[in-house]
Each structure stands twice: as C-alpha cells, then as structure tokens.
Short mmCIF file of C-alpha atoms in Angstrom, two decimals:
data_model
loop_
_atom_site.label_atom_id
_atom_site.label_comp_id
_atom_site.label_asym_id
_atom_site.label_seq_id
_atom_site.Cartn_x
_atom_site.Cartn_y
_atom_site.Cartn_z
CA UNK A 1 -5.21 -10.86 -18.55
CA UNK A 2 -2.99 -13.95 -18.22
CA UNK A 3 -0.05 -11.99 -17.47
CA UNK A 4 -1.88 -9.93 -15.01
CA UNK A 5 -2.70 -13.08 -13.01
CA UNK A 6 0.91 -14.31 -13.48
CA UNK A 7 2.22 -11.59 -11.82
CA UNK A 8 -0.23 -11.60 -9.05
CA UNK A 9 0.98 -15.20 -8.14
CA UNK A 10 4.28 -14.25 -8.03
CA UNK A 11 3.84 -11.62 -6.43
CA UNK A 12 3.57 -13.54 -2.67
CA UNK A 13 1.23 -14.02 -0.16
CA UNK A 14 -0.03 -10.08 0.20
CA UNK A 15 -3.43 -11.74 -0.80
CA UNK A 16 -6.13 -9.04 0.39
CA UNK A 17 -6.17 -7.23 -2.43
CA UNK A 18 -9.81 -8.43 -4.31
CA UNK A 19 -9.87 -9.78 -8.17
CA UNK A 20 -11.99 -6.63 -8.67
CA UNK A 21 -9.71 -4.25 -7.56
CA UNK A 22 -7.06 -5.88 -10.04
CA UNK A 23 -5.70 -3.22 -12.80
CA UNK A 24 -5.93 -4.24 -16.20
CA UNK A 25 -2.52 -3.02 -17.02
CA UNK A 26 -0.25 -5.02 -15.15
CA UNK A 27 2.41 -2.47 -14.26
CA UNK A 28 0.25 -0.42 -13.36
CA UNK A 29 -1.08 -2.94 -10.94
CA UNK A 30 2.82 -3.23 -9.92
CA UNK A 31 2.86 0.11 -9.34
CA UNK A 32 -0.02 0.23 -7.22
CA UNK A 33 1.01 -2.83 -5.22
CA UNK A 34 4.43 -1.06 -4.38
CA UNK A 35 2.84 2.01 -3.10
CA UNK A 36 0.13 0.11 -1.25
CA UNK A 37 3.22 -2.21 0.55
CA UNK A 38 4.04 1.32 1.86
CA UNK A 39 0.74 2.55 3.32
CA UNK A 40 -0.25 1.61 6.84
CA UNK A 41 -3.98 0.34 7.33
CA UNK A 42 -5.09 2.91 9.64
CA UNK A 43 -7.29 -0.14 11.40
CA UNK A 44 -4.75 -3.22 11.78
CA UNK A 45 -1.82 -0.41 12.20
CA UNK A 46 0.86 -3.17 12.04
CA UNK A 47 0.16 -4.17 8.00
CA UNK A 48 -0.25 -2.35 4.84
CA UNK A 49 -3.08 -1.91 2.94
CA UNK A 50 -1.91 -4.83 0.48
CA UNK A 51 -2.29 -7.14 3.17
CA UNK A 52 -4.94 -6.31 4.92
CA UNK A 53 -8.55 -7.33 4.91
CA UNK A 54 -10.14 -4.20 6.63
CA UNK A 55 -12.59 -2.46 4.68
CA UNK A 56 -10.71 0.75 4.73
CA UNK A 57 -7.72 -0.49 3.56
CA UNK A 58 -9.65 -1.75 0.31
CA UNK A 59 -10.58 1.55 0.10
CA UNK A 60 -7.50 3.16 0.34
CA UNK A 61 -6.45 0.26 -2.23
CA UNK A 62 -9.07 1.57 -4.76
CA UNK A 63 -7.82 5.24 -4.06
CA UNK A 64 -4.32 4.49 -4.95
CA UNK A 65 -4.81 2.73 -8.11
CA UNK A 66 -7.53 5.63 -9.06
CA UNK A 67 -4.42 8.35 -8.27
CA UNK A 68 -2.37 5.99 -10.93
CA UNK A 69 -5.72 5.65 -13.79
CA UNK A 70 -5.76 9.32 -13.23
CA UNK A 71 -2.00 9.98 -14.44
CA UNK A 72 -0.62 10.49 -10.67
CA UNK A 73 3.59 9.84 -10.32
CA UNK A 74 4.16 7.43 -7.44
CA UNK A 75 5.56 10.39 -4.72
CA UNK A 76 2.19 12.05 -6.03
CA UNK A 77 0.20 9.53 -4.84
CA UNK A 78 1.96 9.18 -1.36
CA UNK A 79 1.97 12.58 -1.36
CA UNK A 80 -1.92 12.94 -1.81
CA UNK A 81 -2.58 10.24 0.74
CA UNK A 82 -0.53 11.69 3.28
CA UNK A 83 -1.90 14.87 3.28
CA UNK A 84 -5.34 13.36 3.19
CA UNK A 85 -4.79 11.18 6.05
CA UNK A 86 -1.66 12.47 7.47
CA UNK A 87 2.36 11.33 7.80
CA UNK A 88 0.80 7.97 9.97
CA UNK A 89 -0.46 6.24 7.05
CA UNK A 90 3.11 5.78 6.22
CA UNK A 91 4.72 2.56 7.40
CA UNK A 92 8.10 4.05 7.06
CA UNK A 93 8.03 7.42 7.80
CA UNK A 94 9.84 10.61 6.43
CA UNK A 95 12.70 11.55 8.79
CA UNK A 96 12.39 14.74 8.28
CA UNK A 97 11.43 17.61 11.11
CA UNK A 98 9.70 16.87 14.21
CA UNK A 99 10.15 12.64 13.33
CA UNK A 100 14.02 13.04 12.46
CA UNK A 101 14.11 14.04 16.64
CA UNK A 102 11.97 10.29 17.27
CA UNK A 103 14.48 8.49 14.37
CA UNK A 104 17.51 9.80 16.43
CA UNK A 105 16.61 9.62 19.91
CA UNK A 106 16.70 5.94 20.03
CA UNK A 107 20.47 5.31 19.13
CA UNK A 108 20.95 8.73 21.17
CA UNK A 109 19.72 6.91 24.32
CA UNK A 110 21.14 3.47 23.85
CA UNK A 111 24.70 5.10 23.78
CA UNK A 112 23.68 7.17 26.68
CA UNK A 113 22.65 3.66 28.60
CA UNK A 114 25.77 1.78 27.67
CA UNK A 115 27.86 5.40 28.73
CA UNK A 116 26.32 5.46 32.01
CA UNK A 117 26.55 1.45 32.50
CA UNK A 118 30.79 1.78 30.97
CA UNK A 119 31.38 4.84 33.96
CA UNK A 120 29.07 2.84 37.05
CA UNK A 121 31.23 -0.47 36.25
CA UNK A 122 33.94 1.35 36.18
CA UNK A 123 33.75 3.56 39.40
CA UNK A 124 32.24 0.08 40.86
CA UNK A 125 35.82 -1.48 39.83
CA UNK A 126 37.97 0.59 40.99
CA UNK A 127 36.89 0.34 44.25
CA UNK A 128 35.05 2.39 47.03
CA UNK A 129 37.46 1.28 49.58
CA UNK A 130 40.16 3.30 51.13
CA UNK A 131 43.49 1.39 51.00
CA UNK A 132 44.49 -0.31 54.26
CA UNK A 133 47.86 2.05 54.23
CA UNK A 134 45.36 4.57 55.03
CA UNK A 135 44.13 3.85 57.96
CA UNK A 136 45.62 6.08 60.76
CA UNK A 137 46.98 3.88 64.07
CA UNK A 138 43.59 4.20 66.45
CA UNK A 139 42.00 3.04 63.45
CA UNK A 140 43.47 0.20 62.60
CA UNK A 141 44.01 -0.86 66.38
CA UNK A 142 39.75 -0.23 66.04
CA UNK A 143 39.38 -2.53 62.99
CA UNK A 144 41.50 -5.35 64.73
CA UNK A 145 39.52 -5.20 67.58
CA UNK A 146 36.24 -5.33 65.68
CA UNK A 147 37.67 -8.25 63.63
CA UNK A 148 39.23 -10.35 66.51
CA UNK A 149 35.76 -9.67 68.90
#
C-alpha cells in the first residue's frame, strides 16, 4: 500500500482521481492512469478524466480500471470506450479516415495562405505601372500638363 501511495505522489498534480478509486496493484493503477491521461472528460472537454473532477469522468475512471481488473489489454480498453462513447472521448485522436482529412487540412491551408500572400507581394512588387517609355507622345504631353496644372 506504501508503494501505491508513493507512486501516486510522484505521479504529479493529476489529483482528481479519489483514494477509493486507487488500485491495489500499483501498475495496474499506472496502467489505468496512462489510459485515463488519454480520455477526454466528455463535460470539461479540455482535460482528461485523470484530472478532472466531474462526476462522469470518475465514472469513466472506475470503468477503465474495471476493463484492466477484468484482464482488458490497454488498446482494448480504448477500444471499448471509444466505441461506447465514440472517437471524441479521445484527446488525441486516430488519424485515420474521415479525421486524417481534419489532421491535414490545417498545414494544407497554411501553405495555401503563405502561397497566395508569396504571389500578391510579388505581383504587388513588380509593379502595376506601365513604364514611362511607354507612354505614346499625346500622352505624355497629357501627363505633363496634368502635372504642371
């Protein structure tokens, strides 16, 4: 039991998780507090389970160490959450069919952005004006006039 508490000091400041909840086998408990550093509370949405205080997350706590009592892998308990609750519950999710399209996308437009911004500056550069040389005799006798008046 000492060792148990040991590692749960050193373990940091994911502090939600109740005494009760505690696995008597302490890598089993490290186990559990892996997975659960991976599993979104479906309440907060921004921290995992391990951190957070919302009753469902303790639930989903107590699930995840019941997969492991039970004899569950670590994928098979992701696995079995997911498809209880779906791919959200994930804080890092799978790129892998309809998310690999949202994981690329982002880098996909950013180089689009800096293309477009490289060719405006560029065409802005080199300059919308017509050299003077062009300018045909009437016009330039115009633009003198316009310039002197």
């Amino acid at each position: 039991m000492r060792l148990a508490l040991i590692l749960m000091m050193l373990a940091g400041p994911a502090a939600a998780v109740q005494p009760d909840e505690v696995l008597p086998d302490p890598v089993m408990e490290a186990r559990a507090r892996e997975i659960s550093r991976d599993l979104r509370c479906l309440v907060c949405r921004n921290e995992s389970i391990d951190e957070s205080n919302a009753e469902l997350a303790r639930d989903l706590r107590l699930l995840v160490r019941e997969r492991l009592v039970e004899g569950d892998s670590n994928t098979e308990v992701l696995e079995f959450v997911v498809a209880r609750y779906g791919e959200y519950v994930l804080l890092r999710p799978m790129a892998t069919g309809s998310t690999l399209l949202l994981w690329i996308a982002g880098p996909v437009m950013l180089l689009a952005g800096l293309g477009t911004a490289a060719l405006y500056l560029r065409r802005r550069r080199g300059g919308d004006q017509a050299p003077v040389d062009a300018l045909t005799e009437a016009e330039r006798a115009r633009l003198d006039e316009i310039l002197k008046g």
